[in-house]
Structure formats: structure tokens, C-alpha cells
XYZ file of C-alpha atoms in Angstrom:
595
model
C 15.191 -1.395 27.203
C 16.707 0.899 24.579
C 20.346 1.093 23.613
C 21.927 4.257 22.237
C 25.556 3.289 21.748
C 26.867 3.446 18.223
C 28.116 0.227 16.718
C 31.592 1.690 16.576
C 31.620 2.323 20.331
C 30.094 -1.079 21.008
C 32.834 -2.744 19.017
C 35.619 -0.952 20.886
C 34.067 -1.838 24.224
C 33.351 -5.492 23.567
C 36.369 -6.523 21.555
C 38.419 -6.443 24.747
C 35.982 -8.785 26.466
C 35.050 -11.376 23.868
C 37.066 -12.746 21.008
C 34.097 -13.975 18.970
C 30.664 -12.564 19.833
C 28.051 -15.232 20.483
C 30.072 -18.225 19.359
C 27.006 -20.356 18.773
C 29.026 -23.451 17.872
C 30.801 -23.550 21.219
C 27.884 -25.024 23.123
C 25.536 -27.784 22.048
C 24.900 -29.043 18.528
C 21.778 -29.888 16.581
C 18.982 -28.511 18.742
C 20.439 -25.105 19.432
C 23.088 -23.433 21.525
C 21.034 -20.663 23.098
C 19.993 -20.096 26.705
C 16.546 -21.564 26.002
C 17.790 -24.713 24.258
C 16.799 -27.091 23.031
C 14.838 -25.527 20.227
C 12.197 -27.754 18.745
C 9.343 -27.609 16.269
C 5.671 -28.367 15.894
C 2.710 -27.788 13.590
C -0.500 -25.921 14.370
C -3.863 -26.512 12.712
C -4.429 -22.759 12.627
C -1.386 -22.381 10.333
C -1.624 -25.141 7.770
C 1.433 -25.825 5.624
C 4.048 -24.355 7.978
C 6.424 -25.569 10.683
C 6.789 -23.573 13.904
C 10.113 -23.577 15.790
C 10.159 -22.462 19.419
C 12.326 -22.696 22.572
C 11.450 -25.484 24.989
C 12.676 -23.622 28.072
C 10.462 -20.964 29.600
C 11.615 -17.493 28.559
C 9.819 -15.861 31.467
C 8.842 -12.282 30.727
C 11.066 -12.114 27.652
C 9.090 -11.699 24.451
C 9.795 -13.791 21.356
C 10.442 -11.802 18.169
C 9.577 -13.670 14.976
C 11.477 -15.005 11.966
C 9.468 -16.101 8.923
C 11.694 -18.280 6.753
C 11.570 -19.244 3.083
C 13.351 -22.399 1.935
C 15.643 -22.925 -1.025
C 14.085 -24.084 -4.312
C 10.714 -22.745 -3.062
C 10.490 -25.972 -1.067
C 7.664 -26.613 1.372
C 9.672 -28.957 3.564
C 9.570 -27.128 6.874
C 12.624 -29.067 8.101
C 14.904 -28.064 5.210
C 16.883 -25.774 7.514
C 15.938 -27.212 10.877
C 19.450 -26.953 12.363
C 19.471 -23.211 11.731
C 15.911 -22.618 12.901
C 16.164 -24.735 16.056
C 19.237 -22.774 17.026
C 17.496 -19.444 16.418
C 14.528 -20.614 18.507
C 16.879 -21.548 21.347
C 17.875 -17.881 21.656
C 14.327 -16.791 22.392
C 12.706 -16.438 18.975
C 9.709 -17.946 17.238
C 10.698 -19.133 13.759
C 8.172 -20.196 11.134
C 9.302 -22.158 8.077
C 7.240 -22.633 4.944
C 5.807 -26.128 4.616
C 5.085 -28.850 7.095
C 7.819 -31.224 8.317
C 9.010 -33.196 5.275
C 6.276 -31.529 3.225
C 6.119 -31.501 -0.572
C 5.142 -28.961 -3.181
C 6.313 -25.402 -3.731
C 5.891 -22.056 -2.007
C 5.621 -18.419 -3.049
C 5.548 -14.993 -1.428
C 1.947 -15.543 -0.335
C 3.020 -18.611 1.641
C 5.322 -16.377 3.665
C 2.626 -13.727 4.021
C 0.288 -16.371 5.460
C 2.782 -16.826 8.286
C 2.959 -13.066 8.854
C -0.837 -12.856 8.936
C -0.959 -15.739 11.395
C 1.540 -14.036 13.708
C -0.489 -10.830 13.617
C -3.674 -12.698 14.523
C -2.259 -15.023 17.206
C 0.546 -13.175 18.986
C -0.325 -12.345 22.576
C -2.959 -15.073 22.803
C -3.005 -18.496 24.453
C 0.086 -20.575 23.723
C 1.565 -17.588 21.875
C 1.072 -15.043 24.640
C 4.777 -14.185 24.708
C 5.172 -13.806 20.927
C 6.022 -10.242 19.855
C 4.264 -9.424 16.566
C 5.840 -5.960 16.541
C 9.235 -7.434 15.610
C 9.233 -9.608 12.505
C 12.124 -10.539 10.237
C 11.470 -12.069 6.819
C 14.412 -14.072 5.503
C 15.159 -16.999 3.273
C 17.644 -18.972 1.239
C 17.708 -18.734 -2.575
C 14.061 -18.783 -3.731
C 13.068 -18.200 -0.115
C 15.175 -15.047 -0.126
C 13.231 -13.748 -3.111
C 10.024 -14.436 -1.190
C 11.396 -12.443 1.741
C 12.213 -9.578 -0.626
C 8.672 -9.714 -1.970
C 7.404 -9.178 1.578
C 9.626 -6.178 2.283
C 6.655 -4.007 1.315
C 4.600 -5.369 4.207
C 4.568 -2.728 6.947
C 4.615 -5.482 9.605
C 8.058 -6.671 8.485
C 10.906 -4.853 10.235
C 14.008 -6.297 8.613
C 14.997 -8.614 5.759
C 17.533 -11.427 5.374
C 18.719 -12.231 1.841
C 20.669 -15.502 1.984
C 22.338 -16.637 -1.276
C 19.661 -14.721 -3.116
C 18.700 -11.518 -4.889
C 16.180 -10.012 -7.251
C 15.423 -12.011 -10.389
C 13.367 -9.321 -12.161
C 12.643 -5.609 -11.780
C 16.265 -5.415 -10.681
C 16.196 -1.707 -9.853
C 13.588 -2.200 -7.106
C 16.281 -2.328 -4.408
C 16.605 1.445 -4.755
C 13.212 1.771 -3.072
C 13.934 -0.471 -0.072
C 13.947 1.351 3.267
C 14.425 -1.363 5.866
C 17.518 -2.870 7.520
C 18.831 -5.649 5.281
C 21.240 -8.525 5.870
C 22.962 -10.094 2.855
C 24.833 -13.383 3.335
C 26.439 -14.711 0.145
C 28.614 -17.696 -0.726
C 31.226 -15.941 -2.851
C 31.865 -16.278 -6.570
C 30.739 -19.909 -6.512
C 27.274 -18.891 -5.320
C 24.871 -18.782 -8.269
C 23.077 -15.844 -6.610
C 26.322 -13.948 -5.934
C 25.868 -11.376 -8.712
C 22.205 -10.817 -7.799
C 22.973 -10.098 -4.166
C 25.972 -7.904 -5.015
C 23.865 -5.851 -7.423
C 21.001 -5.412 -4.966
C 23.366 -4.287 -2.217
C 24.964 -1.707 -4.508
C 21.525 -0.412 -5.531
C 20.449 0.385 -1.973
C 19.705 4.029 -1.262
C 21.922 6.027 1.049
C 20.781 5.753 4.648
C 19.509 2.169 4.508
C 21.361 0.158 7.191
C 22.729 -2.999 5.616
C 25.508 -5.550 5.989
C 26.785 -7.856 3.257
C 29.038 -10.747 4.141
C 30.716 -13.071 1.625
C 32.551 -16.310 2.321
C 33.666 -18.684 -0.481
C 31.372 -21.596 0.367
C 28.987 -21.616 -2.620
C 25.218 -21.490 -2.848
C 23.611 -21.969 0.543
C 27.010 -22.058 2.173
C 26.969 -23.528 5.657
C 23.231 -23.672 6.254
C 23.423 -27.467 6.462
C 26.083 -27.377 9.193
C 25.361 -27.549 12.905
C 23.259 -24.527 13.904
C 23.551 -23.204 10.355
C 27.321 -22.757 10.607
C 28.856 -19.393 9.735
C 25.824 -18.366 7.681
C 23.651 -19.135 10.693
C 25.892 -17.131 12.993
C 25.469 -13.977 10.899
C 21.687 -14.444 10.728
C 21.382 -15.042 14.470
C 23.541 -12.083 15.464
C 21.576 -9.813 13.130
C 18.329 -10.895 14.783
C 19.705 -10.525 18.292
C 20.945 -7.039 17.473
C 18.032 -5.621 15.496
C 15.180 -7.264 17.396
C 16.554 -7.649 20.922
C 19.031 -4.791 21.094
C 21.870 -7.177 22.045
C 25.055 -5.087 21.967
C 27.306 -8.144 22.036
C 25.621 -9.388 18.872
C 26.006 -5.919 17.363
C 29.778 -6.135 17.582
C 29.749 -9.106 15.215
C 29.023 -6.706 12.373
C 31.977 -4.420 13.100
C 34.679 -6.937 13.956
C 33.407 -10.335 15.085
C 32.794 -11.478 11.513
C 36.555 -11.484 10.862
C 37.007 -14.743 12.762
C 34.569 -16.393 10.344
C 36.406 -15.246 7.228
C 33.731 -12.922 5.868
C 34.532 -10.256 3.306
C 32.236 -7.444 4.333
C 30.670 -4.276 2.981
C 28.256 -2.148 4.996
C 25.948 0.816 4.636
C 25.143 3.168 7.517
C 25.834 0.878 10.465
C 27.755 3.589 12.354
C 24.651 5.383 13.579
C 23.155 5.471 17.103
C 21.007 2.424 16.509
C 20.851 -0.939 18.159
C 17.280 -2.129 17.901
C 14.322 -1.988 15.570
C 12.618 0.597 17.789
C 15.470 3.001 17.123
C 15.853 2.031 13.476
C 12.241 2.944 12.826
C 12.736 6.311 14.466
C 15.660 7.108 12.174
C 14.558 5.493 8.920
C 10.982 6.094 7.707
C 8.900 3.340 6.174
C 9.444 2.870 2.472
C 7.392 5.535 0.764
C 3.990 4.104 -0.027
C 3.330 4.818 -3.692
C -0.118 5.827 -4.888
C -1.064 6.162 -8.534
C -3.879 8.598 -9.273
C -5.778 8.372 -12.536
C -6.379 11.085 -13.445
C -5.203 14.515 -12.316
C -8.328 16.632 -12.594
C -9.471 19.041 -9.911
C -10.365 16.294 -7.426
C -7.381 14.118 -8.338
C -5.005 17.033 -7.894
C -6.470 17.926 -4.511
C -6.151 14.355 -3.264
C -2.604 14.166 -4.628
C -1.663 17.292 -2.676
C -3.243 15.860 0.474
C -1.273 12.630 0.095
C 1.979 14.453 -0.637
C 1.480 16.502 2.528
C 1.354 13.218 4.448
C 4.582 11.865 2.908
C 3.079 9.590 0.282
C 4.700 9.224 -3.109
C 2.172 10.091 -5.822
C 2.554 9.055 -9.463
C 0.440 9.247 -12.596
C 0.475 8.636 -16.330
C -0.776 11.689 -18.211
C 1.210 11.126 -21.390
C -1.881 11.836 -23.481
C -2.888 14.974 -21.565
C -2.122 18.629 -22.274
C 1.089 20.421 -21.356
C -0.899 22.467 -18.846
C -2.038 19.295 -17.067
C 1.516 17.969 -17.000
C 2.818 21.247 -15.622
C 0.112 21.261 -12.936
C 1.005 17.721 -11.902
C 4.732 18.408 -11.779
C 4.238 21.593 -9.754
C 2.392 19.495 -7.166
C 5.330 17.081 -6.900
C 3.576 14.252 -8.746
C 5.918 11.922 -10.621
C 5.007 11.367 -14.258
C 5.221 7.962 -15.938
C 5.066 7.363 -19.671
C 3.190 4.055 -19.695
C 0.510 2.276 -17.705
C 2.829 -0.740 -17.412
C 5.404 1.348 -15.540
C 2.671 2.878 -13.423
C 1.103 -0.358 -12.174
C 4.503 -1.943 -11.548
C 5.583 0.937 -9.317
C 2.585 1.562 -7.063
C 0.887 0.061 -4.024
C -2.513 1.633 -4.677
C -4.393 2.972 -7.694
C -7.060 5.618 -7.135
C -9.393 5.875 -10.117
C -10.888 9.385 -10.126
C -12.234 9.973 -13.613
C -15.491 11.096 -15.226
C -18.065 8.300 -14.782
C -18.085 7.653 -18.523
C -14.383 6.703 -18.302
C -14.531 4.452 -15.220
C -14.737 1.104 -17.026
C -12.186 2.104 -19.662
C -9.755 3.104 -16.907
C -10.182 -0.261 -15.190
C -9.553 -2.008 -18.519
C -6.343 0.014 -18.939
C -5.115 -1.329 -15.616
C -6.057 -4.908 -16.536
C -4.112 -4.648 -19.794
C -1.122 -3.042 -18.087
C -0.976 -5.800 -15.482
C -1.160 -8.449 -18.190
C 1.533 -6.834 -20.346
C 3.840 -5.504 -17.642
C 6.727 -7.121 -15.819
C 6.410 -8.922 -12.510
C 5.501 -6.626 -9.600
C 7.815 -8.560 -7.310
C 5.068 -9.805 -5.003
C 3.721 -6.358 -4.118
C -0.008 -6.419 -3.423
C -1.966 -3.939 -5.556
C -5.175 -2.266 -4.371
C -7.523 -0.589 -6.866
C -9.896 1.982 -5.382
C -12.683 2.932 -7.769
C -13.829 6.309 -6.435
C -16.044 7.208 -9.362
C -19.726 8.123 -9.415
C -21.075 4.882 -10.860
C -23.887 2.470 -10.034
C -23.476 -0.655 -7.902
C -24.087 -2.864 -10.947
C -21.268 -1.135 -12.839
C -18.994 -1.642 -9.834
C -19.821 -5.349 -9.687
C -19.199 -5.754 -13.414
C -15.820 -4.101 -12.979
C -14.955 -6.293 -9.989
C -15.834 -9.479 -11.895
C -13.616 -8.407 -14.770
C -10.688 -7.803 -12.428
C -11.280 -11.157 -10.742
C -11.093 -12.893 -14.103
C -8.251 -10.929 -15.712
C -6.209 -9.684 -12.728
C -6.944 -12.181 -9.935
C -4.257 -10.895 -7.564
C -5.660 -7.373 -7.477
C -7.649 -6.164 -4.460
C -10.695 -4.199 -5.645
C -12.310 -1.578 -3.388
C -15.664 0.077 -4.102
C -15.809 3.744 -3.157
C -17.021 7.249 -3.786
C -16.150 10.827 -2.912
C -18.651 13.058 -1.131
C -17.614 16.694 -0.935
C -15.184 18.985 -2.708
C -11.459 18.541 -3.373
C -9.132 18.581 -0.345
C -7.543 21.908 0.502
C -5.267 23.202 3.288
C -7.259 24.715 6.151
C -5.931 26.155 9.388
C -9.357 25.732 10.960
C -9.230 21.939 10.650
C -7.473 19.939 13.359
C -5.360 18.035 10.835
C -4.694 21.095 8.667
C -6.847 19.975 5.737
C -10.446 20.304 4.667
C -11.268 16.893 3.218
C -14.185 15.214 1.500
C -15.532 11.971 2.911
C -14.658 8.736 1.113
C -17.099 5.883 1.819
C -15.669 2.454 0.957
C -17.004 -1.082 0.793
C -16.004 -4.543 -0.365
C -14.234 -7.630 0.938
C -10.802 -5.945 1.088
C -10.987 -3.112 3.643
C -8.434 -0.387 3.006
C -7.650 -0.079 6.706
C -6.489 -3.727 6.706
C -4.145 -3.368 3.724
C -0.593 -4.403 4.695
C 1.175 -1.327 3.288
C 0.168 1.786 5.265
C -3.489 0.800 4.990
C -4.584 2.112 8.377
C -2.803 5.430 7.902
C -3.994 5.884 4.322
C -7.592 5.186 5.327
C -7.343 7.920 7.950
C -5.640 10.447 5.666
C -8.299 9.989 2.978
C -11.060 10.374 5.595
C -12.627 7.050 4.668
C -15.648 5.324 6.145
C -15.909 1.557 5.740
C -19.510 0.470 5.138
C -19.077 -3.297 4.970
C -17.977 -6.202 2.807
C -20.676 -5.920 0.116
C -19.509 -4.453 -3.183
C -21.824 -1.684 -4.359
C -22.694 -0.317 -0.928
C -20.327 2.646 -1.138
C -21.128 3.497 -4.749
C -24.834 3.202 -3.969
C -24.494 5.673 -1.100
C -22.711 8.072 -3.433
C -25.578 7.754 -5.948
C -28.180 8.492 -3.270
C -26.282 11.552 -2.077
C -25.595 12.910 -5.570
C -29.233 12.458 -6.553
C -30.137 15.059 -3.928
C -27.251 17.472 -4.397
C -26.801 17.409 -8.179
C -30.444 16.676 -8.836
C -31.263 19.864 -6.936
C -28.732 21.762 -9.061
C -30.447 20.534 -12.236
C -33.801 21.761 -10.905
C -32.217 25.107 -10.015
C -30.788 25.445 -13.524
C -34.220 24.923 -15.049
C -35.978 27.109 -12.487
C -33.534 30.022 -12.699
C -33.265 29.893 -16.505
C -37.042 29.867 -16.881
C -37.414 32.699 -14.348
C -34.827 34.723 -16.258
C -36.716 34.206 -19.529
C -39.896 35.402 -17.800
C -38.100 38.407 -16.328
C -38.759 37.280 -12.736
C -35.363 35.936 -11.622
C -34.838 38.696 -9.053
C -38.302 38.317 -7.502
C -37.701 34.552 -7.318
C -34.431 35.089 -5.458
C -36.101 37.620 -3.147
C -38.856 35.161 -2.268
C -36.199 32.517 -1.572
C -34.490 34.976 0.789
C -37.700 35.309 2.751
C -39.006 31.767 2.708
C -36.020 29.475 1.997
C -32.703 31.303 2.265
C -30.739 28.083 2.659
C -32.110 26.795 -0.625
C -31.136 30.020 -2.421
C -27.538 29.811 -1.241
C -27.284 26.153 -2.176
C -28.920 26.719 -5.561
C -26.642 29.632 -6.454
C -23.514 27.690 -5.486
C -24.677 24.722 -7.536
C -25.623 26.711 -10.636
C -22.369 28.677 -10.759
C -20.185 25.748 -9.719
C -21.503 23.168 -12.164
C -20.578 24.871 -15.428
C -17.174 23.209 -15.670
C -18.442 19.859 -14.359
C -21.662 19.373 -16.308
C -20.030 17.089 -18.871
C -18.965 14.763 -16.033
C -22.420 14.710 -14.530
C -24.213 13.472 -17.644
C -23.167 9.845 -17.208
C -23.372 10.178 -13.428
C -27.099 10.890 -13.725
C -27.503 7.822 -15.937
C -25.655 5.767 -13.324
C -27.896 7.130 -10.567
C -30.946 6.140 -12.598
C -29.548 2.625 -12.975
C -28.899 2.448 -9.227
C -32.420 3.542 -8.320
C -33.967 1.201 -10.869
C -31.906 -1.865 -9.915
C -31.369 -1.357 -6.195
C -34.346 0.826 -5.249
C -36.982 -0.992 -7.283
C -38.115 2.138 -9.129
C -37.827 0.501 -12.561
C -39.084 2.861 -15.277
C -39.786 5.643 -12.781
C -36.020 6.161 -12.446
C -35.941 7.470 -16.014
C -36.234 10.949 -14.500
C -32.462 10.848 -14.121
C -32.043 10.343 -17.848
C -33.935 13.609 -18.229
C -31.673 15.261 -15.653
C -28.703 13.947 -17.638
C -30.119 15.819 -20.633
C -30.157 19.047 -18.589
C -26.451 18.738 -17.854
C -25.722 17.703 -21.439
C -27.451 20.875 -22.613
C -25.322 22.997 -20.279
C -22.144 21.157 -21.308
C -22.910 21.796 -24.984
C -23.428 25.509 -24.343
C -20.207 25.755 -22.316
C -18.257 24.017 -25.069
C -19.753 26.321 -27.696
C -19.821 29.650 -25.836
C -17.174 29.252 -23.126
C -17.483 30.165 -19.420
C -16.195 33.732 -19.446
C -19.668 35.203 -18.905
C -20.752 32.565 -16.364
C -19.235 33.990 -13.190
C -22.548 34.474 -11.376
C -26.120 33.215 -11.479
C -27.300 35.895 -13.888
C -24.430 35.119 -16.240
C -25.010 31.368 -16.184
C -28.736 31.515 -16.806
C -28.303 34.281 -19.383
C -25.805 32.339 -21.492
C -27.659 29.060 -20.983
C -31.034 30.596 -21.832
C -29.652 32.179 -24.991
C -28.063 28.879 -25.986
C -31.343 27.034 -25.517
C -33.184 29.616 -27.610
C -30.657 29.194 -30.420
C -31.202 25.439 -30.352
C -34.969 25.908 -30.645
C -34.583 28.117 -33.685
């Protein structure tokens, strides 16, 4: 059921009927006051290190939205806030606390993510058949609130609860949040008061949020029956945003007054009363993709991503003014340092000449080591360069050692840069992007499925090197053929038989002529990139194909492209607009080298 009343109308309607919406303390104490009380808890072997709170009464056909809860002091005692969580469960929710009952040790954002992953994998099955994985709130007290904030980037999380908490580092990050947020603070005596106040003020316009303050100090009333007044705000927020309960909604316009809250709000006077409507009005937080670097392919992919509402950033501080202007005209945001870049993005796409692939990966390693905390955001690194499987594996091992939290994806690009096309069903002509490795892009928590579709990816399996190997095999045929065409056409031109050669190709192999001409004319500006690519292909065929020394042919092909690159650098491309021009300039350049 969907509700379309504005909060303002709801408040006017309900204030005449109820003095204090959902007075949770008026019924039973300790094990919950909801219609499905008592709430209780258990552990499950499939979710080690967590405590699961659930209603003991049958909820019938009513689904259970989910709260994942982080404890104060990063505690892993799953009963730290049992009064609050049992009460929430009694209203028809599943609540998962970090840590087992009376557990020891400490938690982090990954501990909370484990609970989210578990919900995704188990909701709708067996004992959890009535759990609704489409409605998840991440919330927590103090350190647990920071963990909830860290998980705001997870696309499965619908809303956030920040309880006596706030950002500890990267304090401007709240400007990028785009999900409904509840702040409950304990007034000036709350050690997290200033943090929460600052984060609330930093929210962008249009983000629905409610901040309530009562002078009860850090953690406030969480230890009281049912979580006390803090618990009442949390419960009503969940009932409103995840169950569309209009009575609970009125708490945030007037009901809070009876509890002594000092309140500030953002954008709660809109026609919204459930997560389903919130998501229709407020888009997901813009997924941020860093592209290194903005060459022809990088620019095309950036334009494709921008057309699908992704935020694209890059660091081209060392590049020419023309490159910067090209990036800015495409709506790409420019950063001055790699540290800023890696802190701000969800994904890095490495699209550089093969000779620069390892150096680019090292730049990212150094930036991650030197930069500030990313606030729990998971970073994916997609190497889309034309390199051998062994180079990919070397790169992956280096990341594992020096940036262990990074998710490395092996990939390649087959085809030309993306471009708008009315003839394509999705409006774009796109290359194919094969991917492989243990971290599938389509399973990434932040827009992974959508991004994988937009980039036209094909997942080949969990083995690193599979995707890059496929790229090598494909390029050996396409670019290897171009190298043969360069030699054939240049030699024919020197002999004065280029036109007869082309005429014979028209008769006996017209497809080969068209492909050869496209390759010869199109490779002049790319030859310098292809030199190392040929070396990488040779390494792939030697190591993976068993060709050993026979793969040295690709070192010779690399020399062909190096020769063309040298001529282009020396003579320019002005006279290389067609086959005759390319082979004429190249042939003359080769003759000069011989003499």
C-alpha cells in the first residue's frame, strides 16, 4: 500500500486523534510494546558474530523490514541495546546487532556489511521467508553510528540512523549523502553533538532528514525501557519510512514535542511516506567513477557514463590545457591530486597505454596509502588495459599486499570508443568490456549491476587473467593484421603496384581490403600505444599458449608499430589521411632511416 499524504496534512489529521503518536512506553516493558510482542533474540550459524532480534508472534502476511545496528564503542556485545532492539522487533521488524550475546571484541563497517550481505542472501527463504530485503535501515550509537554512515554508500541501504554520532574524518562527505537520515543527539552534553550538528548542516538541499536534540548526554535514553525517548524517535522513523505508517509520520511534525525534542528538519513536507516513494523522488547518491586517463577511449566512456547519470572525475593536472578543456567540456570534474581522486570515487577505470598500466596502479597504491580515510567506501579498480595475464596477476598481488581493501577487476576493451547512436536500442554504440576475477562488477554494492550493463560488460569467471587474455587473443588478430597490411601496402607502394594490389583484393577478398584500409589509416595516432601491447600479446602467447620462443613474432610486430610511431612523431599526420598518404609518408621515412 502506498501513501501520498504530505507530512503536514498527516499531522493536521492525526493530532486531533492522538496526543502522542505510538506511545511505546504505554504498554509493556522490557521485551517490546508492539503488536507482535514480545520481541526476542537468537543467533544463527549462518551469521557468525551477530545477534538477530525478531517478533515472537506471527506477523501473517506482513513483511519484516530490517534494521542493522552498530553498538557504541564499536562493541560486539549483541545485547548492548537489547531493550531498544526487542521493542523494534515487536513492531514487525528484523533487527540485527553486531556481535553475539555478551560477545567481546570490536566491530567495524565491514561487520555491519556482513549483516547486510546475510539479509540479501537469506531473505525470502526458510525461517526468513517473511523478511523484506528491499527495506534496510543502517543505524547505530556512537561508533556504531559511524559504521552506519560508512554503509550509506551501499545501494541496498534505504535510510540511515545517526544516534549520538557523526563523521570523525572527511567531514565534508555529508554533502554527498542522498538518503533519508535520522539524527538523534543528546544535546550539548553529548560528546558527538558537534559532529552530528555539522553533518546535518552539511546535507544537500532535497535530502529528507530530521534532527532531534534532548539534553540527556551521550547515548541518551537508549538504556531505558524500550530505548526511551531515543528509541521512540528511531521506531517511529522506521515505521514511517519502511512501513508507510502515517501515525508514526506525525511524530516528526508534532509528536516529538511531548518528548522535549528540539528539532530541525530538511524536506519533510513533501508527498512522501514510505521508502518506495522516497526513492522515486530522491535519486541514489551519484556513483562516482574516476577515469585514468582521458584519451579518446577514456573520453568516450566518460561521456557514456555521464549520459547515464554517473559522476565522472579525473586527475589530469600534468596534462595539456587542451586535454583539460576537453575533459571539462564533457562535464568531467577535475581533481588536483591522486589522493583526492581515490578518496572521492567508488570505482577507478584504468584506461592508459599498456606501457603505463603498472605505473598507474602504483599511483593508486601510493594515493591510498597517503590519503585520508575513505570513510568505509569500498573501492573497485578495473584495469581495462591491453596487458598480458601475467602482468595482471602481478598487479593484483601488489594491490593485495599494499592496498588490501581494494577490489581488483581484470578487464579489457574490445571495439572503438562509445558514441551516441540513434540506431542502437539504448542510444549508444558501445565496445564490449570482458571482465574476470573474484570480484564481479555486477555484484558490487554501489550500482554494480547497472554499471556492468551500461559498460556492456561480459563476466568470464573468477580467474584473474581470463579477460586480459581474451583481449590479447582478439588484438593479435585485429592489430596483427593491421601490421601485416602496413608492411604489405608500403612494400607494394615502393614497387609501384599498390593499386593493382587493391584491385585484386576487390576481386578476391573485398572484406580484407576494407579492413586493411581502415586499420592502416586508423592506426597512425595509436601506433605508439600498440608497441607495448604487442609485447604483452607475445608474453601472453608464450606463457599461456605454450608458444615459448615462437611468440617472438609479436616483438617484431611491435617494431613495425614503433617504426610508424617514430615517423608520425617526426613527420606529423597531416599527409596521412588515406592509404596512399600513410604508406607514402611511412615508406619515405623508412628509406631515410636506411640511408
